[in-house]
Amino acid sequence: MSAPEPMAAGEAATVTEARAETAATVGAGPGDGDRDVRVVVAGAGPVGLTAALVLARRGVPVTVLEAGTELAAESRASTFHPPTLEMLAELGVVDALLARGLRADSFQFRDRRTGPVATLDLSLLDGDTPYPFRLQCEQNKLTPLLLDALGRLPGTDIRFGAAVAGVERNARGVHAVLADGGRVRGAWLVGADGAHSAVRRSVGAEFHGMTYPERFLVASLDEDLRAVLPDLAPIAYVLDPDEWMVLLRTPDHWRVLLPTPDDTSDRGELARLPGRLRALTARRGGPAVAHAGLYRVHQRVAGTFRSGRVLLCGDAAHVNNPLGGMGMNSGIHDAVLLGGALADLLTGEGTDGELTARAEERRACALDYVGAETHADWERLRARDPAQRAALVAELRATAADPVAARRSLLRSSMIDSLRGAGWPR
């Protein structure tokens, strides 16, 4: 649900300019004749595969390089917002995803001590999107759909066990330098290789931001929390000055996110987890924890999303806390909008300047929208001052009670507002 700890900005390496082809150069793909337009994509997560699919559907040949030997099995992100579903519909995979997910028609704010505070009805967005709901579905159920769709298109080359370690550039294009010393050539490269992005470091893009003072503990429970909390919505943000939490229903589990001190051991925190969750379970022996993990969480944005013929998308370009479920969604938006602008350029339908402008828009969105919204969510959940908490509760209740105000709030929390005037909807 959150990005792993990124490398410090000071560790960024200088781009190496390749002077000539070497014997270690790997063919760009099925045909050498397409290397003047072939795009190399680093990373086969939701963002990288989305970018590759956007390009391939426009007739641009793509090579996807993934460090793992297969698609990642981790569930991590689990919320899809309405505009993301619109984009996935355009790519032909949304129906299969909907069949695998759980529709959430509302989300809720709760006080840990007193119960429900306000419930926001996503059907108020019915006139704004064909998908007026959130889809709760783990990201590892999307990636196989994207991979299958990509594999059906001509000119695609997907390689597992191909970790990108750096980037070389010359006048003719870009080389992805692999960890084993091989080099894969393309006209452009899209870095979607995560928060530790070798692509970002190789092009020298800084990654400024902050690290949150606590770790986030995410646990998946094999029981229905509504046995204890029958009024619980599928998504619930639980306010508490001492121990706030987030409760999320997915097709397979209830997921619980808790703040955890930074200076304790992982083993100790996992050992005390059952006690922290006891109020949520009806089981006499304590909650049924399927799995749990601890994460350090960051808010960081790359200094640029475009460096010559290299683009950055998703966690390679920006990371944020998971509150509000905006990380993967904004990464998919990067992939669709930057991938579309690159396809326009390569097919003669757009300009280099338009691609640069789109990259700048996506960076501004990461800074001013995604980063700002998710950080505000964190501050809201943990507010300690009694007067501030009372004002927040009053504001949430007033918003939920007023359809106009509720729709305005939902347009922002669903990320619809983040895309208006930014190339979507087309």
PDB file of C-alpha atoms in Angstrom, residues 114-296:
ATOM      1  CA  THR A 114     -18.148   6.847  19.162  1.00  0.00           C
ATOM      2  CA  GLY A 115     -18.646   5.139  15.794  1.00  0.00           C
ATOM      3  CA  PRO A 116     -19.816   6.539  12.428  1.00  0.00           C
ATOM      4  CA  VAL A 117     -19.328  10.254  11.801  1.00  0.00           C
ATOM      5  CA  ALA A 118     -20.244  10.648   8.124  1.00  0.00           C
ATOM      6  CA  THR A 119     -20.838   8.430   5.093  1.00  0.00           C
ATOM      7  CA  LEU A 120     -20.305   9.765   1.568  1.00  0.00           C
ATOM      8  CA  ASP A 121     -22.418   8.274  -1.211  1.00  0.00           C
ATOM      9  CA  LEU A 122     -20.442   7.857  -4.434  1.00  0.00           C
ATOM     10  CA  SER A 123     -23.627   7.607  -6.503  1.00  0.00           C
ATOM     11  CA  LEU A 124     -23.648  11.422  -6.363  1.00  0.00           C
ATOM     12  CA  LEU A 125     -21.011  11.162  -9.129  1.00  0.00           C
ATOM     13  CA  ASP A 126     -23.453   9.413 -11.462  1.00  0.00           C
ATOM     14  CA  GLY A 127     -23.492  12.398 -13.829  1.00  0.00           C
ATOM     15  CA  ASP A 128     -19.709  12.758 -13.795  1.00  0.00           C
ATOM     16  CA  THR A 129     -18.497   9.245 -14.587  1.00  0.00           C
ATOM     17  CA  PRO A 130     -19.844   5.911 -15.849  1.00  0.00           C
ATOM     18  CA  TYR A 131     -18.231   4.351 -12.755  1.00  0.00           C
ATOM     19  CA  PRO A 132     -19.685   6.194  -9.728  1.00  0.00           C
ATOM     20  CA  PHE A 133     -18.035   3.903  -7.190  1.00  0.00           C
ATOM     21  CA  ARG A 134     -14.656   2.660  -6.030  1.00  0.00           C
ATOM     22  CA  LEU A 135     -13.563  -0.812  -7.003  1.00  0.00           C
ATOM     23  CA  GLN A 136     -11.832  -2.711  -4.227  1.00  0.00           C
ATOM     24  CA  CYS A 137      -9.465  -5.121  -5.924  1.00  0.00           C
ATOM     25  CA  GLU A 138      -5.801  -5.909  -5.317  1.00  0.00           C
ATOM     26  CA  GLN A 139      -3.372  -4.683  -7.962  1.00  0.00           C
ATOM     27  CA  ASN A 140      -2.080  -8.198  -8.559  1.00  0.00           C
ATOM     28  CA  LYS A 141      -5.439  -9.010 -10.128  1.00  0.00           C
ATOM     29  CA  LEU A 142      -4.983  -6.220 -12.687  1.00  0.00           C
ATOM     30  CA  THR A 143      -1.461  -6.987 -13.879  1.00  0.00           C
ATOM     31  CA  PRO A 144      -2.292 -10.392 -15.441  1.00  0.00           C
ATOM     32  CA  LEU A 145      -5.117  -8.746 -17.401  1.00  0.00           C
ATOM     33  CA  LEU A 146      -2.786  -6.058 -18.721  1.00  0.00           C
ATOM     34  CA  LEU A 147      -0.103  -8.624 -19.568  1.00  0.00           C
ATOM     35  CA  ASP A 148      -2.572 -10.785 -21.464  1.00  0.00           C
ATOM     36  CA  ALA A 149      -3.911  -7.804 -23.443  1.00  0.00           C
ATOM     37  CA  LEU A 150      -0.375  -6.669 -24.235  1.00  0.00           C
ATOM     38  CA  GLY A 151       0.707 -10.110 -25.368  1.00  0.00           C
ATOM     39  CA  ARG A 152      -2.063 -10.193 -27.974  1.00  0.00           C
ATOM     40  CA  LEU A 153      -0.712  -7.142 -29.797  1.00  0.00           C
ATOM     41  CA  PRO A 154       1.986  -7.191 -32.484  1.00  0.00           C
ATOM     42  CA  GLY A 155       5.404  -5.712 -31.848  1.00  0.00           C
ATOM     43  CA  THR A 156       5.444  -6.469 -28.118  1.00  0.00           C
ATOM     44  CA  ASP A 157       8.386  -8.065 -26.323  1.00  0.00           C
ATOM     45  CA  ILE A 158       8.023  -8.869 -22.611  1.00  0.00           C
ATOM     46  CA  ARG A 159      11.077 -10.061 -20.675  1.00  0.00           C
ATOM     47  CA  PHE A 160      11.177 -11.279 -17.094  1.00  0.00           C
ATOM     48  CA  GLY A 161      14.392 -11.578 -15.101  1.00  0.00           C
ATOM     49  CA  ALA A 162      15.645  -8.448 -16.860  1.00  0.00           C
ATOM     50  CA  ALA A 163      16.520  -5.931 -14.149  1.00  0.00           C
ATOM     51  CA  VAL A 164      17.312  -2.448 -15.432  1.00  0.00           C
ATOM     52  CA  ALA A 165      20.384  -1.061 -13.672  1.00  0.00           C
ATOM     53  CA  GLY A 166      20.887   2.172 -15.618  1.00  0.00           C
ATOM     54  CA  VAL A 167      20.346   4.173 -18.768  1.00  0.00           C
ATOM     55  CA  GLU A 168      22.699   5.153 -21.590  1.00  0.00           C
ATOM     56  CA  ARG A 169      21.770   7.708 -24.236  1.00  0.00           C
ATOM     57  CA  ASN A 170      23.153   8.818 -27.570  1.00  0.00           C
ATOM     58  CA  ALA A 171      21.886  10.743 -30.571  1.00  0.00           C
ATOM     59  CA  ARG A 172      20.093   7.668 -31.919  1.00  0.00           C
ATOM     60  CA  GLY A 173      18.120   6.732 -28.838  1.00  0.00           C
ATOM     61  CA  VAL A 174      18.278   5.087 -25.428  1.00  0.00           C
ATOM     62  CA  HIS A 175      19.755   1.911 -24.013  1.00  0.00           C
ATOM     63  CA  ALA A 176      18.491   0.213 -20.897  1.00  0.00           C
ATOM     64  CA  VAL A 177      21.557  -1.277 -19.213  1.00  0.00           C
ATOM     65  CA  LEU A 178      20.674  -4.541 -17.509  1.00  0.00           C
ATOM     66  CA  ALA A 179      22.090  -5.829 -14.246  1.00  0.00           C
ATOM     67  CA  ASP A 180      23.760  -8.674 -16.146  1.00  0.00           C
ATOM     68  CA  GLY A 181      25.570  -6.220 -18.431  1.00  0.00           C
ATOM     69  CA  GLY A 182      23.278  -6.549 -21.421  1.00  0.00           C
ATOM     70  CA  ARG A 183      21.812  -3.515 -23.145  1.00  0.00           C
ATOM     71  CA  VAL A 184      18.379  -3.128 -24.704  1.00  0.00           C
ATOM     72  CA  ARG A 185      17.988  -0.401 -27.274  1.00  0.00           C
ATOM     73  CA  GLY A 186      14.955   1.745 -28.002  1.00  0.00           C
ATOM     74  CA  ALA A 187      14.022   5.166 -29.246  1.00  0.00           C
ATOM     75  CA  TRP A 188      12.501   6.085 -25.859  1.00  0.00           C
ATOM     76  CA  LEU A 189      12.443   4.648 -22.359  1.00  0.00           C
ATOM     77  CA  VAL A 190       9.648   4.791 -19.786  1.00  0.00           C
ATOM     78  CA  GLY A 191      10.855   4.311 -16.209  1.00  0.00           C
ATOM     79  CA  ALA A 192       8.127   2.601 -14.189  1.00  0.00           C
ATOM     80  CA  ASP A 193      10.529   0.655 -12.002  1.00  0.00           C
ATOM     81  CA  GLY A 194       9.280   1.749  -8.597  1.00  0.00           C
ATOM     82  CA  ALA A 195      10.409   3.954  -5.733  1.00  0.00           C
ATOM     83  CA  HIS A 196      13.978   2.659  -5.902  1.00  0.00           C
ATOM     84  CA  SER A 197      14.007   3.439  -9.634  1.00  0.00           C
ATOM     85  CA  ALA A 198      17.361   2.800 -11.291  1.00  0.00           C
ATOM     86  CA  VAL A 199      16.072   4.797 -14.252  1.00  0.00           C
ATOM     87  CA  ARG A 200      15.411   7.872 -12.105  1.00  0.00           C
ATOM     88  CA  ARG A 201      18.825   7.659 -10.460  1.00  0.00           C
ATOM     89  CA  SER A 202      20.542   7.133 -13.790  1.00  0.00           C
ATOM     90  CA  VAL A 203      19.099  10.285 -15.347  1.00  0.00           C
ATOM     91  CA  GLY A 204      20.022  12.285 -12.249  1.00  0.00           C
ATOM     92  CA  ALA A 205      16.502  13.298 -11.235  1.00  0.00           C
ATOM     93  CA  GLU A 206      16.349  14.376  -7.598  1.00  0.00           C
ATOM     94  CA  PHE A 207      13.706  12.820  -5.345  1.00  0.00           C
ATOM     95  CA  HIS A 208      12.983  15.395  -2.680  1.00  0.00           C
ATOM     96  CA  GLY A 209      10.346  15.066  -0.004  1.00  0.00           C
ATOM     97  CA  MET A 210       9.847  13.698   3.475  1.00  0.00           C
ATOM     98  CA  THR A 211       9.523  10.481   5.432  1.00  0.00           C
ATOM     99  CA  TYR A 212       6.627  10.046   7.853  1.00  0.00           C
ATOM    100  CA  PRO A 213       7.512   9.785  11.548  1.00  0.00           C
ATOM    101  CA  GLU A 214       5.738   6.444  11.965  1.00  0.00           C
ATOM    102  CA  ARG A 215       5.668   3.228   9.997  1.00  0.00           C
ATOM    103  CA  PHE A 216       2.421   1.906   8.569  1.00  0.00           C
ATOM    104  CA  LEU A 217       1.379  -1.629   9.537  1.00  0.00           C
ATOM    105  CA  VAL A 218      -0.975  -3.351   7.095  1.00  0.00           C
ATOM    106  CA  ALA A 219      -2.737  -6.550   8.119  1.00  0.00           C
ATOM    107  CA  SER A 220      -5.153  -8.734   6.146  1.00  0.00           C
ATOM    108  CA  LEU A 221      -7.806 -10.478   8.238  1.00  0.00           C
ATOM    109  CA  ASP A 222      -9.662 -13.692   7.399  1.00  0.00           C
ATOM    110  CA  GLU A 223     -12.903 -12.607   8.970  1.00  0.00           C
ATOM    111  CA  ASP A 224     -15.733 -10.193   8.360  1.00  0.00           C
ATOM    112  CA  LEU A 225     -15.355  -7.105  10.542  1.00  0.00           C
ATOM    113  CA  ARG A 226     -19.071  -6.379  10.173  1.00  0.00           C
ATOM    114  CA  ALA A 227     -19.729  -9.117  12.736  1.00  0.00           C
ATOM    115  CA  VAL A 228     -18.520  -6.611  15.328  1.00  0.00           C
ATOM    116  CA  LEU A 229     -19.216  -3.374  13.418  1.00  0.00           C
ATOM    117  CA  PRO A 230     -22.460  -3.998  11.469  1.00  0.00           C
ATOM    118  CA  ASP A 231     -22.641  -0.360  10.342  1.00  0.00           C
ATOM    119  CA  LEU A 232     -19.157  -0.495   8.774  1.00  0.00           C
ATOM    120  CA  ALA A 233     -18.810   0.736   5.179  1.00  0.00           C
ATOM    121  CA  PRO A 234     -16.469  -1.080   2.731  1.00  0.00           C
ATOM    122  CA  ILE A 235     -13.934   1.746   3.206  1.00  0.00           C
ATOM    123  CA  ALA A 236     -13.635   3.438   6.575  1.00  0.00           C
ATOM    124  CA  TYR A 237     -11.257   6.104   7.858  1.00  0.00           C
ATOM    125  CA  VAL A 238     -11.188   5.907  11.649  1.00  0.00           C
ATOM    126  CA  LEU A 239     -10.256   9.119  13.474  1.00  0.00           C
ATOM    127  CA  ASP A 240      -8.397   8.856  16.748  1.00  0.00           C
ATOM    128  CA  PRO A 241      -5.749  11.091  18.362  1.00  0.00           C
ATOM    129  CA  ASP A 242      -3.797   8.093  19.678  1.00  0.00           C
ATOM    130  CA  GLU A 243      -4.308   5.269  17.194  1.00  0.00           C
ATOM    131  CA  TRP A 244      -6.165   6.126  13.989  1.00  0.00           C
ATOM    132  CA  MET A 245      -6.741   3.368  11.439  1.00  0.00           C
ATOM    133  CA  VAL A 246      -8.104   2.590   7.977  1.00  0.00           C
ATOM    134  CA  LEU A 247     -10.385  -0.387   7.308  1.00  0.00           C
ATOM    135  CA  LEU A 248     -10.752  -1.649   3.732  1.00  0.00           C
ATOM    136  CA  ARG A 249     -12.824  -4.501   2.359  1.00  0.00           C
ATOM    137  CA  THR A 250     -11.265  -6.435  -0.537  1.00  0.00           C
ATOM    138  CA  PRO A 251     -12.640  -9.528  -2.287  1.00  0.00           C
ATOM    139  CA  ASP A 252     -10.458 -11.817  -0.177  1.00  0.00           C
ATOM    140  CA  HIS A 253      -9.897 -10.009   3.130  1.00  0.00           C
ATOM    141  CA  TRP A 254     -10.547  -7.054   5.355  1.00  0.00           C
ATOM    142  CA  ARG A 255      -7.376  -4.966   5.443  1.00  0.00           C
ATOM    143  CA  VAL A 256      -6.416  -2.848   8.440  1.00  0.00           C
ATOM    144  CA  LEU A 257      -3.837  -0.061   8.322  1.00  0.00           C
ATOM    145  CA  LEU A 258      -2.389   1.171  11.608  1.00  0.00           C
ATOM    146  CA  PRO A 259       0.311   3.711  12.502  1.00  0.00           C
ATOM    147  CA  THR A 260       3.260   2.099  14.254  1.00  0.00           C
ATOM    148  CA  PRO A 261       6.177   3.681  16.160  1.00  0.00           C
ATOM    149  CA  ASP A 262       9.371   4.151  14.213  1.00  0.00           C
ATOM    150  CA  ASP A 263      11.707   2.967  16.970  1.00  0.00           C
ATOM    151  CA  THR A 264      10.328  -0.518  17.703  1.00  0.00           C
ATOM    152  CA  SER A 265      11.228  -3.853  16.139  1.00  0.00           C
ATOM    153  CA  ASP A 266       9.129  -5.399  13.400  1.00  0.00           C
ATOM    154  CA  ARG A 267       8.934  -8.625  15.406  1.00  0.00           C
ATOM    155  CA  GLY A 268       7.670  -6.807  18.480  1.00  0.00           C
ATOM    156  CA  GLU A 269       5.022  -4.920  16.514  1.00  0.00           C
ATOM    157  CA  LEU A 270       3.747  -8.073  14.810  1.00  0.00           C
ATOM    158  CA  ALA A 271       3.609  -9.800  18.205  1.00  0.00           C
ATOM    159  CA  ARG A 272       1.408  -7.077  19.687  1.00  0.00           C
ATOM    160  CA  LEU A 273      -0.831  -6.799  16.619  1.00  0.00           C
ATOM    161  CA  PRO A 274      -3.520  -9.241  17.862  1.00  0.00           C
ATOM    162  CA  GLY A 275      -4.021  -7.133  20.966  1.00  0.00           C
ATOM    163  CA  ARG A 276      -4.356  -3.962  18.894  1.00  0.00           C
ATOM    164  CA  LEU A 277      -7.008  -5.643  16.744  1.00  0.00           C
ATOM    165  CA  ARG A 278      -8.983  -7.287  19.544  1.00  0.00           C
ATOM    166  CA  ALA A 279     -11.724  -4.661  19.453  1.00  0.00           C
ATOM    167  CA  LEU A 280     -12.380  -5.553  15.799  1.00  0.00           C
ATOM    168  CA  THR A 281     -12.889  -9.282  16.182  1.00  0.00           C
ATOM    169  CA  ALA A 282     -15.673 -11.519  17.439  1.00  0.00           C
ATOM    170  CA  ARG A 283     -13.276 -14.469  17.718  1.00  0.00           C
ATOM    171  CA  ARG A 284     -12.518 -15.515  21.278  1.00  0.00           C
ATOM    172  CA  GLY A 285      -8.939 -16.398  20.348  1.00  0.00           C
ATOM    173  CA  GLY A 286      -8.264 -13.051  18.697  1.00  0.00           C
ATOM    174  CA  PRO A 287      -8.320 -11.891  15.077  1.00  0.00           C
ATOM    175  CA  ALA A 288      -7.508 -14.250  12.213  1.00  0.00           C
ATOM    176  CA  VAL A 289      -4.506 -12.505  10.657  1.00  0.00           C
ATOM    177  CA  ALA A 290      -3.761 -13.890   7.171  1.00  0.00           C
ATOM    178  CA  HIS A 291      -0.614 -11.812   6.730  1.00  0.00           C
ATOM    179  CA  ALA A 292       0.855  -8.522   7.890  1.00  0.00           C
ATOM    180  CA  GLY A 293       3.744  -6.229   7.055  1.00  0.00           C
ATOM    181  CA  LEU A 294       5.329  -2.942   8.112  1.00  0.00           C
ATOM    182  CA  TYR A 295       6.320  -0.146   5.736  1.00  0.00           C
ATOM    183  CA  ARG A 296       8.150   3.131   5.924  1.00  0.00           C
TER     184      ARG A 296
END
